[in-house]
mmCIF file of C-alpha atoms and ligand atoms in Angstrom:
data_model
loop_
_atom_site.group_PDB
_atom_site.id
_atom_site.type_symbol
_atom_site.label_atom_id
_atom_site.label_comp_id
_atom_site.label_asym_id
_atom_site.label_seq_id
_atom_site.Cartn_x
_atom_site.Cartn_y
_atom_site.Cartn_z
ATOM 1 C CA MET I 1 19.621 33.798 -2.129
ATOM 2 C CA THR I 2 18.001 31.288 0.046
ATOM 3 C CA ASP I 3 20.212 28.586 1.112
ATOM 4 C CA LEU I 4 18.010 25.354 0.376
ATOM 5 C CA THR I 5 20.899 23.336 1.724
ATOM 6 C CA GLY I 6 23.004 22.452 4.929
ATOM 7 C CA PRO I 7 21.100 21.591 8.472
ATOM 8 C CA THR I 8 19.165 24.793 8.446
ATOM 9 C CA SER I 9 17.081 24.042 5.418
ATOM 10 C CA ARG I 10 13.357 22.985 6.312
ATOM 11 C CA SER I 11 12.760 19.676 6.744
ATOM 12 C CA PHE I 12 9.353 18.487 4.756
ATOM 13 C CA ARG I 13 6.980 15.777 6.327
ATOM 14 C CA ALA I 14 4.875 13.198 4.774
ATOM 15 C CA VAL I 15 2.647 10.609 5.975
ATOM 16 C CA ALA I 16 1.359 8.475 4.026
ATOM 17 C CA PRO I 17 -1.232 5.381 4.289
ATOM 18 C CA SER I 18 -0.809 1.979 3.278
ATOM 19 C CA ASN I 19 -4.129 0.420 0.987
ATOM 20 C CA ILE I 20 -5.595 -2.990 0.835
ATOM 21 C CA ALA I 21 -6.182 -4.166 -2.569
ATOM 22 C CA LEU I 22 -10.343 -5.171 -2.977
ATOM 23 C CA VAL I 23 -9.489 -6.294 -6.262
ATOM 24 C CA LYS I 24 -5.594 -7.415 -6.540
ATOM 25 C CA TYR I 25 -2.926 -5.965 -8.864
ATOM 26 C CA TRP I 26 -1.230 -9.305 -9.735
ATOM 27 C CA GLY I 27 1.444 -9.640 -12.811
ATOM 28 C CA LYS I 28 2.953 -6.749 -15.218
ATOM 29 C CA ARG I 29 2.485 -6.406 -18.878
ATOM 30 C CA ASP I 30 5.853 -4.593 -18.524
ATOM 31 C CA GLU I 31 8.477 -4.092 -15.900
ATOM 32 C CA ALA I 32 10.385 -0.945 -17.184
ATOM 33 C CA THR I 33 7.211 0.912 -17.284
ATOM 34 C CA GLN I 34 5.362 -0.820 -14.042
ATOM 35 C CA TRP I 35 2.238 -1.501 -16.183
ATOM 36 C CA PRO I 36 -0.129 -4.216 -14.599
ATOM 37 C CA ALA I 37 -1.740 -6.674 -15.943
ATOM 38 C CA ASN I 38 -5.253 -5.565 -14.803
ATOM 39 C CA ASP I 39 -7.076 -2.957 -12.984
ATOM 40 C CA SER I 40 -7.171 -2.825 -9.306
ATOM 41 C CA LEU I 41 -9.178 -1.263 -6.857
ATOM 42 C CA SER I 42 -8.484 -0.718 -3.356
ATOM 43 C CA MET I 43 -9.013 1.003 -0.218
ATOM 44 C CA THR I 44 -6.668 3.356 1.759
ATOM 45 C CA LEU I 45 -6.319 2.812 5.250
ATOM 46 C CA SER I 46 -5.710 5.270 7.814
ATOM 47 C CA GLU I 47 -3.316 3.707 11.145
ATOM 48 C CA SER I 48 -0.808 1.749 8.774
ATOM 49 C CA GLN I 49 1.277 4.431 7.595
ATOM 50 C CA THR I 50 4.822 5.453 6.960
ATOM 51 C CA ILE I 51 6.113 8.893 8.073
ATOM 52 C CA THR I 52 9.190 10.563 6.318
ATOM 53 C CA THR I 53 11.207 13.652 6.900
ATOM 54 C CA ALA I 54 13.235 14.959 4.256
ATOM 55 C CA ARG I 55 15.266 17.692 3.816
ATOM 56 C CA ARG I 56 18.119 18.848 1.157
ATOM 57 C CA THR I 57 21.930 18.508 1.995
ATOM 58 C CA SER I 58 24.734 20.068 0.519
ATOM 59 C CA ASP I 59 26.490 16.508 1.402
ATOM 60 C CA GLY I 60 26.988 15.634 -1.994
ATOM 61 C CA PHE I 61 24.836 12.480 -1.549
ATOM 62 C CA ASP I 62 21.500 11.714 -0.691
ATOM 63 C CA SER I 63 20.930 9.083 2.755
ATOM 64 C CA PHE I 64 18.272 7.157 3.770
ATOM 65 C CA SER I 65 17.340 6.370 7.907
ATOM 66 C CA MET I 66 14.817 3.714 9.046
ATOM 67 C CA SER I 67 14.750 2.026 12.116
ATOM 68 C CA GLY I 68 18.533 3.238 13.148
ATOM 69 C CA HIS I 69 19.761 1.501 10.195
ATOM 70 C CA THR I 70 21.049 4.273 7.422
ATOM 71 C CA LEU I 71 22.006 4.203 3.578
ATOM 72 C CA HIS I 72 24.135 6.320 1.495
ATOM 73 C CA SER I 73 23.980 6.848 -2.219
ATOM 74 C CA ARG I 74 27.677 6.955 -2.615
ATOM 75 C CA GLU I 75 27.921 3.185 -1.461
ATOM 76 C CA ASP I 76 24.554 1.964 -2.108
ATOM 77 C CA ALA I 77 23.736 4.088 -5.315
ATOM 78 C CA ASP I 78 22.117 0.681 -6.989
ATOM 79 C CA HIS I 79 19.869 0.538 -4.196
ATOM 80 C CA LYS I 80 15.601 1.254 -5.650
ATOM 81 C CA ILE I 81 15.162 3.978 -3.170
ATOM 82 C CA PHE I 82 17.946 5.887 -4.686
ATOM 83 C CA HIS I 83 16.843 5.204 -8.327
ATOM 84 C CA HIS I 84 13.527 6.505 -6.788
ATOM 85 C CA LEU I 85 14.862 9.845 -5.847
ATOM 86 C CA ASN I 86 16.815 9.805 -9.134
ATOM 87 C CA ARG I 87 13.836 9.553 -10.682
ATOM 88 C CA VAL I 88 11.455 12.147 -8.693
ATOM 89 C CA ARG I 89 14.122 14.852 -9.534
ATOM 90 C CA GLU I 90 14.860 13.956 -13.148
ATOM 91 C CA SER I 91 10.589 14.040 -13.241
ATOM 92 C CA LEU I 92 10.711 17.543 -11.345
ATOM 93 C CA ASN I 93 13.467 18.720 -13.849
ATOM 94 C CA VAL I 94 15.544 19.938 -10.330
ATOM 95 C CA SER I 95 18.644 18.944 -8.936
ATOM 96 C CA GLY I 96 19.657 18.992 -5.154
ATOM 97 C CA ARG I 97 20.431 15.934 -2.791
ATOM 98 C CA LEU I 98 18.191 14.852 -0.023
ATOM 99 C CA GLU I 99 18.386 13.655 3.717
ATOM 100 C CA ILE I 100 15.709 11.214 4.658
ATOM 101 C CA ILE I 101 14.463 9.310 7.955
ATOM 102 C CA SER I 102 11.605 7.125 7.448
ATOM 103 C CA GLU I 103 9.541 4.924 10.430
ATOM 104 C CA ASN I 104 6.282 2.885 9.855
ATOM 105 C CA THR I 105 3.810 3.272 12.501
ATOM 106 C CA PHE I 106 2.800 -0.452 12.307
ATOM 107 C CA PRO I 107 6.094 -2.935 13.556
ATOM 108 C CA THR I 108 8.221 -3.765 10.533
ATOM 109 C CA GLY I 109 9.173 -7.207 10.078
ATOM 110 C CA CYS I 110 5.593 -8.226 10.936
ATOM 111 C CA GLY I 111 4.844 -9.586 7.864
ATOM 112 C CA ILE I 112 2.535 -6.679 6.987
ATOM 113 C CA ALA I 113 3.766 -4.744 3.449
ATOM 114 C CA SER I 114 5.246 -1.133 4.075
ATOM 115 C CA SER I 115 6.171 -0.997 0.198
ATOM 116 C CA ALA I 116 2.842 1.130 -0.601
ATOM 117 C CA SER I 117 3.110 3.388 2.264
ATOM 118 C CA GLY I 118 6.951 3.632 1.963
ATOM 119 C CA PHE I 119 6.915 4.605 -1.689
ATOM 120 C CA ALA I 120 3.800 6.898 -1.509
ATOM 121 C CA ALA I 121 5.173 9.175 1.994
ATOM 122 C CA LEU I 122 8.905 8.798 -0.125
ATOM 123 C CA THR I 123 7.569 10.310 -3.284
ATOM 124 C CA LEU I 124 5.739 13.254 -1.120
ATOM 125 C CA ALA I 125 8.317 14.006 1.177
ATOM 126 C CA SER I 126 11.038 14.209 -1.460
ATOM 127 C CA ALA I 127 8.940 16.380 -4.230
ATOM 128 C CA ALA I 128 8.019 18.911 -1.260
ATOM 129 C CA ALA I 129 12.246 19.179 -0.260
ATOM 130 C CA LEU I 130 13.382 19.545 -3.648
ATOM 131 C CA THR I 131 10.711 21.975 -4.582
ATOM 132 C CA GLY I 132 10.485 23.486 -1.570
ATOM 133 C CA GLU I 133 6.544 23.484 -1.848
ATOM 134 C CA SER I 134 4.077 21.879 1.032
ATOM 135 C CA ALA I 135 1.020 23.098 0.010
ATOM 136 C CA TRP I 136 -0.487 20.403 -2.588
ATOM 137 C CA ASP I 137 -1.466 23.476 -4.586
ATOM 138 C CA ALA I 138 1.889 25.093 -4.898
ATOM 139 C CA LEU I 139 3.210 21.363 -5.752
ATOM 140 C CA ALA I 140 1.179 21.115 -8.438
ATOM 141 C CA THR I 141 2.287 24.440 -9.921
ATOM 142 C CA ARG I 142 6.084 22.947 -9.884
ATOM 143 C CA GLY I 143 4.901 19.435 -11.809
ATOM 144 C CA ALA I 144 3.994 17.628 -8.572
ATOM 145 C CA THR I 145 0.015 17.246 -8.926
ATOM 146 C CA ARG I 146 -1.390 14.528 -7.270
ATOM 147 C CA THR I 147 -2.001 12.274 -10.515
ATOM 148 C CA LYS I 148 1.541 12.557 -10.942
ATOM 149 C CA LEU I 149 2.577 11.861 -7.597
ATOM 150 C CA ALA I 150 0.727 8.791 -7.748
ATOM 151 C CA ASP I 151 2.235 8.204 -11.030
ATOM 152 C CA TRP I 152 5.949 8.215 -9.957
ATOM 153 C CA ALA I 153 5.405 6.354 -6.410
ATOM 154 C CA ARG I 154 3.762 3.601 -8.300
ATOM 155 C CA MET I 155 7.179 3.461 -9.940
ATOM 156 C CA GLY I 156 9.074 2.669 -7.074
ATOM 157 C CA SER I 157 6.374 -0.059 -5.814
ATOM 158 C CA GLY I 158 2.802 -0.535 -8.205
ATOM 159 C CA SER I 159 0.765 -0.716 -5.075
ATOM 160 C CA ALA I 160 2.291 2.841 -3.767
ATOM 161 C CA GLY I 161 0.344 4.967 -6.146
ATOM 162 C CA ARG I 162 -3.244 4.376 -4.596
ATOM 163 C CA SER I 163 -2.146 5.326 -1.559
ATOM 164 C CA LEU I 164 -1.536 9.034 -3.002
ATOM 165 C CA LEU I 165 -5.569 9.206 -2.369
ATOM 166 C CA GLY I 166 -7.565 8.537 0.363
ATOM 167 C CA GLY I 167 -11.010 6.342 0.046
ATOM 168 C CA PHE I 168 -11.103 4.051 -2.588
ATOM 169 C CA SER I 169 -9.070 4.392 -5.606
ATOM 170 C CA ARG I 170 -8.700 2.549 -8.693
ATOM 171 C CA TRP I 171 -5.674 2.035 -10.724
ATOM 172 C CA ASN I 172 -6.385 1.710 -14.876
ATOM 173 C CA THR I 173 -4.058 -0.277 -16.859
ATOM 174 C CA GLY I 174 -4.922 2.348 -19.776
ATOM 175 C CA GLU I 175 -4.480 1.208 -23.309
ATOM 176 C CA HIS I 176 -0.533 1.863 -22.897
ATOM 177 C CA ALA I 177 1.702 2.083 -20.591
ATOM 178 C CA ASN I 178 1.763 5.803 -20.882
ATOM 179 C CA ALA I 179 -1.827 5.541 -20.601
ATOM 180 C CA GLN I 180 -2.319 4.190 -16.830
ATOM 181 C CA THR I 181 -4.304 6.373 -14.073
ATOM 182 C CA ILE I 182 -5.148 6.284 -11.071
ATOM 183 C CA ARG I 183 -7.913 7.664 -9.740
ATOM 184 C CA GLN I 184 -10.327 7.924 -6.663
ATOM 185 C CA GLU I 185 -13.422 6.327 -6.985
ATOM 186 C CA PHE I 186 -15.213 7.160 -3.640
ATOM 187 C CA THR I 187 -14.037 9.263 -1.110
ATOM 188 C CA GLN I 188 -13.463 7.864 2.616
ATOM 189 C CA ASP I 189 -16.596 9.114 4.144
ATOM 190 C CA HIS I 190 -18.784 7.207 1.527
ATOM 191 C CA TRP I 191 -18.593 4.124 3.826
ATOM 192 C CA ASP I 192 -16.827 3.362 6.993
ATOM 193 C CA LEU I 193 -15.152 0.738 6.318
ATOM 194 C CA ALA I 194 -12.890 -1.088 8.667
ATOM 195 C CA ASP I 195 -9.698 -3.738 8.071
ATOM 196 C CA VAL I 196 -8.886 -5.882 11.122
ATOM 197 C CA ILE I 197 -5.498 -7.241 10.271
ATOM 198 C CA VAL I 198 -4.901 -10.499 11.616
ATOM 199 C CA VAL I 199 -1.062 -10.999 12.003
ATOM 200 C CA LEU I 200 -0.825 -14.561 12.127
ATOM 201 C CA SER I 201 2.918 -14.731 11.435
ATOM 202 C CA SER I 202 5.401 -11.828 11.712
ATOM 203 C CA GLN I 203 8.211 -13.733 9.200
ATOM 204 C CA GLU I 204 9.115 -11.805 6.190
ATOM 205 C CA LYS I 205 7.562 -12.857 2.988
ATOM 206 C CA HIS I 206 9.648 -15.396 1.355
ATOM 207 C CA THR I 207 9.330 -14.356 -2.372
ATOM 208 C CA SER I 208 9.260 -10.425 -2.990
ATOM 209 C CA SER I 209 6.249 -9.146 -5.007
ATOM 210 C CA SER I 210 8.310 -8.289 -7.848
ATOM 211 C CA GLU I 211 9.478 -12.063 -8.704
ATOM 212 C CA ALA I 212 5.803 -13.152 -8.208
ATOM 213 C CA HIS I 213 4.218 -10.771 -10.746
ATOM 214 C CA ARG I 214 6.547 -12.243 -13.288
ATOM 215 C CA ALA I 215 5.788 -15.622 -12.290
ATOM 216 C CA ALA I 216 1.769 -15.419 -12.544
ATOM 217 C CA TRP I 217 2.696 -15.389 -16.766
ATOM 218 C CA GLY I 218 3.286 -19.224 -16.191
ATOM 219 C CA SER I 219 0.098 -20.092 -14.301
ATOM 220 C CA PRO I 220 -2.369 -21.419 -16.726
ATOM 221 C CA LEU I 221 -4.932 -19.853 -14.434
ATOM 222 C CA PHE I 222 -3.659 -16.463 -15.098
ATOM 223 C CA ALA I 223 -5.378 -15.677 -18.453
ATOM 224 C CA ALA I 224 -8.606 -16.846 -16.779
ATOM 225 C CA ARG I 225 -8.314 -14.258 -14.013
ATOM 226 C CA LEU I 226 -7.515 -11.600 -16.181
ATOM 227 C CA ALA I 227 -10.530 -12.523 -18.423
ATOM 228 C CA GLY I 228 -12.833 -12.220 -15.363
ATOM 229 C CA VAL I 229 -11.312 -8.876 -13.449
ATOM 230 C CA PRO I 230 -13.179 -6.458 -15.461
ATOM 231 C CA GLU I 231 -16.533 -7.610 -14.211
ATOM 232 C CA ARG I 232 -14.918 -8.043 -10.729
ATOM 233 C CA ILE I 233 -14.456 -4.547 -10.909
ATOM 234 C CA LYS I 234 -17.668 -3.370 -12.022
ATOM 235 C CA ILE I 235 -19.356 -5.713 -9.397
ATOM 236 C CA VAL I 236 -17.062 -4.645 -6.113
ATOM 237 C CA THR I 237 -17.490 -0.953 -7.497
ATOM 238 C CA GLN I 238 -21.637 -1.471 -7.336
ATOM 239 C CA ALA I 239 -20.918 -3.164 -4.134
ATOM 240 C CA ILE I 240 -19.059 0.256 -2.559
ATOM 241 C CA ARG I 241 -21.232 2.696 -4.386
ATOM 242 C CA GLU I 242 -24.310 0.838 -2.826
ATOM 243 C CA ARG I 243 -22.355 0.175 0.507
ATOM 244 C CA GLU I 244 -23.334 -3.614 0.085
ATOM 245 C CA LEU I 245 -20.964 -5.595 2.476
ATOM 246 C CA PRO I 246 -21.821 -8.953 1.796
ATOM 247 C CA LEU I 247 -21.604 -8.709 -1.864
ATOM 248 C CA LEU I 248 -18.046 -7.095 -1.396
ATOM 249 C CA GLY I 249 -17.613 -9.861 0.770
ATOM 250 C CA ARG I 250 -17.956 -12.699 -1.594
ATOM 251 C CA GLU I 251 -15.979 -10.522 -4.377
ATOM 252 C CA ILE I 252 -12.850 -9.843 -2.397
ATOM 253 C CA GLU I 253 -12.975 -13.205 -0.833
ATOM 254 C CA ALA I 254 -12.931 -14.627 -4.331
ATOM 255 C CA ASP I 255 -10.621 -12.175 -6.092
ATOM 256 C CA ALA I 256 -7.885 -13.036 -3.377
ATOM 257 C CA MET I 257 -7.795 -16.818 -3.647
ATOM 258 C CA GLU I 258 -7.746 -16.376 -7.319
ATOM 259 C CA MET I 259 -4.753 -14.127 -6.965
ATOM 260 C CA HIS I 260 -3.168 -16.658 -4.494
ATOM 261 C CA ALA I 261 -4.050 -19.571 -6.880
ATOM 262 C CA VAL I 262 -2.256 -17.883 -9.970
ATOM 263 C CA ALA I 263 0.519 -17.593 -7.750
ATOM 264 C CA MET I 264 0.495 -21.369 -6.448
ATOM 265 C CA THR I 265 0.278 -22.618 -9.816
ATOM 266 C CA GLY I 266 2.605 -19.952 -11.592
ATOM 267 C CA SER I 267 6.403 -20.674 -12.877
ATOM 268 C CA PRO I 268 8.189 -20.921 -10.457
ATOM 269 C CA ALA I 269 4.578 -21.671 -8.050
ATOM 270 C CA ILE I 270 5.138 -19.730 -5.118
ATOM 271 C CA ASN I 271 2.786 -19.794 -1.627
ATOM 272 C CA TYR I 272 2.127 -17.452 0.543
ATOM 273 C CA PHE I 273 0.051 -19.397 3.204
ATOM 274 C CA SER I 274 1.253 -20.981 5.944
ATOM 275 C CA GLU I 275 -1.225 -23.644 7.798
ATOM 276 C CA ASP I 276 -2.588 -20.541 9.966
ATOM 277 C CA THR I 277 -3.703 -18.864 6.695
ATOM 278 C CA ILE I 278 -5.579 -21.990 5.808
ATOM 279 C CA ARG I 279 -6.943 -22.845 9.582
ATOM 280 C CA PHE I 280 -8.228 -19.124 10.178
ATOM 281 C CA THR I 281 -10.215 -18.311 6.498
ATOM 282 C CA ALA I 282 -11.673 -21.653 7.236
ATOM 283 C CA TRP I 283 -12.534 -20.825 10.615
ATOM 284 C CA VAL I 284 -13.874 -16.797 9.070
ATOM 285 C CA ARG I 285 -16.142 -18.657 7.003
ATOM 286 C CA LYS I 286 -17.479 -21.617 9.714
ATOM 287 C CA GLN I 287 -18.056 -17.903 11.776
ATOM 288 C CA ARG I 288 -20.023 -16.379 9.590
ATOM 289 C CA GLY I 289 -21.831 -19.257 8.518
ATOM 290 C CA ALA I 290 -23.135 -19.275 12.640
ATOM 291 C CA GLY I 291 -24.004 -15.735 12.295
ATOM 292 C CA ASN I 292 -22.995 -12.617 14.205
ATOM 293 C CA PHE I 293 -19.612 -12.285 12.412
ATOM 294 C CA PRO I 294 -20.068 -9.915 9.184
ATOM 295 C CA ALA I 295 -16.625 -10.057 7.997
ATOM 296 C CA TRP I 296 -14.615 -10.903 4.718
ATOM 297 C CA PHE I 297 -11.304 -11.413 4.272
ATOM 298 C CA THR I 298 -8.687 -10.607 1.743
ATOM 299 C CA ILE I 299 -5.178 -11.591 1.672
ATOM 300 C CA ASP I 300 -1.861 -9.944 0.169
ATOM 301 C CA ALA I 301 1.865 -11.719 -0.601
ATOM 302 C CA GLY I 302 2.169 -12.563 2.571
ATOM 303 C CA PRO I 303 -0.070 -15.217 5.236
ATOM 304 C CA ASN I 304 -1.584 -12.877 7.297
ATOM 305 C CA VAL I 305 -5.318 -11.938 6.891
ATOM 306 C CA HIS I 306 -7.332 -8.706 6.077
ATOM 307 C CA LEU I 307 -11.191 -8.563 7.284
ATOM 308 C CA ILE I 308 -12.986 -6.249 6.008
ATOM 309 C CA CYS I 309 -16.294 -5.185 8.330
ATOM 310 C CA ARG I 310 -18.487 -2.231 9.001
ATOM 311 C CA GLN I 311 -16.128 -0.201 11.694
ATOM 312 C CA SER I 312 -19.339 0.005 13.643
ATOM 313 C CA ASP I 313 -18.558 -4.271 14.020
ATOM 314 C CA ALA I 314 -14.778 -3.862 13.948
ATOM 315 C CA SER I 315 -14.269 -4.528 17.835
ATOM 316 C CA ASP I 316 -16.567 -7.398 18.710
ATOM 317 C CA ILE I 317 -14.725 -8.858 15.548
ATOM 318 C CA ALA I 318 -11.394 -8.530 17.457
ATOM 319 C CA THR I 319 -13.088 -9.753 20.382
ATOM 320 C CA THR I 320 -14.334 -12.938 19.016
ATOM 321 C CA ILE I 321 -10.854 -13.138 16.912
ATOM 322 C CA ARG I 322 -8.648 -12.744 20.221
ATOM 323 C CA LYS I 323 -10.619 -15.416 22.367
ATOM 324 C CA GLU I 324 -9.764 -18.149 19.372
ATOM 325 C CA TRP I 325 -6.584 -17.449 18.254
ATOM 326 C CA LYS I 326 -4.337 -16.614 21.165
ATOM 327 C CA ASN I 327 -1.197 -16.023 18.961
ATOM 328 C CA ALA I 328 -2.621 -13.762 16.508
ATOM 329 C CA LYS I 329 -1.789 -10.347 16.660
ATOM 330 C CA LEU I 330 -4.461 -7.284 15.928
ATOM 331 C CA ILE I 331 -3.777 -3.900 13.803
ATOM 332 C CA MET I 332 -7.199 -1.878 13.953
ATOM 333 C CA ASP I 333 -7.064 -0.243 10.877
ATOM 334 C CA ARG I 334 -9.972 1.570 8.767
ATOM 335 C CA VAL I 335 -10.621 3.693 5.916
ATOM 336 C CA GLY I 336 -8.556 7.215 5.706
ATOM 337 C CA SER I 337 -8.100 10.200 3.751
ATOM 338 C CA GLY I 338 -4.968 9.699 1.858
ATOM 339 C CA PRO I 339 -1.412 11.147 2.732
ATOM 340 C CA THR I 340 -0.801 14.591 4.061
ATOM 341 C CA ILE I 341 2.424 16.552 3.477
ATOM 342 C CA GLU I 342 4.010 19.564 5.952
ATOM 343 C CA ILE I 343 6.882 21.590 6.830
ATOM 344 C CA SER I 344 8.596 20.074 9.890
ATOM 345 C CA THR I 345 10.117 22.262 12.691
ATOM 346 C CA GLN I 346 12.348 18.695 13.426
ATOM 347 C CA PHE I 347 14.531 16.674 11.261
ATOM 348 C CA LYS I 348 14.608 13.497 13.749
ATOM 349 C CA SER I 349 12.543 9.925 13.694
ATOM 350 C CA ALA I 350 9.481 10.305 15.089
ATOM 351 C CA CYS I 351 9.537 6.414 16.205
ATOM 352 C CA HIS I 352 9.012 7.128 19.858
ATOM 353 C CA GLU I 353 5.967 9.054 19.267
ATOM 354 C CA LEU I 354 4.281 6.211 17.378
ATOM 355 C CA THR I 355 1.408 4.674 19.613
ATOM 356 C CA GLY I 356 -0.434 2.108 16.493
ATOM 357 C CA GLY I 357 0.702 -1.352 15.806
ATOM 358 C CA LEU I 358 0.141 -4.564 17.303
ATOM 359 C CA SER I 359 -2.357 -5.392 20.049
HETATM 360 O O1 LIG W 401 3.075 -3.257 -5.644
HETATM 361 P P1 LIG W 401 3.596 -4.591 -5.272
HETATM 362 O O2 LIG W 401 4.455 -4.950 -6.358
HETATM 363 O O3 LIG W 401 4.322 -5.003 -4.056
HETATM 364 O O4 LIG W 401 2.667 -5.226 -5.578
HETATM 365 C C1 LIG W 401 1.546 -5.856 -4.747
HETATM 366 C C2 LIG W 401 0.493 -6.799 -4.993
HETATM 367 C C3 LIG W 401 -0.887 -7.085 -3.734
HETATM 368 O O5 LIG W 401 -0.660 -6.565 -2.551
HETATM 369 C C4 LIG W 401 -0.651 -8.426 -3.559
HETATM 370 C C5 LIG W 401 -1.625 -6.567 -4.597
HETATM 371 C C6 LIG W 401 -2.067 -4.932 -4.548
HETATM 372 O O6 LIG W 401 -2.982 -4.973 -5.432
HETATM 373 O O7 LIG W 401 -2.105 -4.339 -3.910
#
């Protein structure tokens, strides 16, 4: 019998991208099942990634290392990472403990959310290591279809489910919690859009998205937002289908502002914007109005700004930003093809190899 445990067991390396929501998931109908209040639609990125390597261990416990810091299920059994591993094991109906190393290709602590790529990579690497399979077809025969993997990933962090798919993907709420679906709407080849991520502040966010999803229900604006999302999803889908950037841009800016308006008027009220967020978004609108700046913004649960533009315009847009915003750091990202999984000959941190990130 093959020994799947111990230092000689095979390692599985998952590389999963982050994604940027064009229509935001904001609020949960039910926390236990991670049932979102509204449908959301996102663009999967290519440069901002999490690289996670997993292998079976005979240690009797799970461990998870990131940036030189190790968590151990012996001491931290209640950590969400270990709950997630239990969930993947139960879903696959397999046993076995894992040793895991994870790194982001973008600097952590720079204010860019890593939970989407993080839980997508963790789900994929752990499913591969637990089943011993690294091919998508073989994983599917073991019960880990891409749809299932997306479903497990979203249990760790809602937005992570969309990162299992490349291009543009949509998370539908469905009629009940078990009827949720995450599907690809367009492949990455459909439209070469860029995301120039403008890091205005490298501080970690002060309020977790879990807390903010809960606070949304206290906002008098939330019902109005939810009523408008189906129409917005239709328009955004049409804008992507027809590659209509000004139409897409108008809708994503409105959606981001609406999400933040709900947060700011929630209970408790949560403000993710910094003074620079306000100044920068006003500057973007002014630049656009003056011509030669075809970029539109969206903002997740933090002070930093994502500028969506055509890939062919991204470098000029970055140059214009650098001239005026000397302290801003930029991450040049674009639409991507989704995660990969492979057998790895090494079990070690990829940290030193990383070239992406801030510039
Ligand atoms: O996945 P969570 O629970 O961290 O929520 C993410 C919420 C937003 O990033 C603000 C929007 C989205 O749809 O990704």
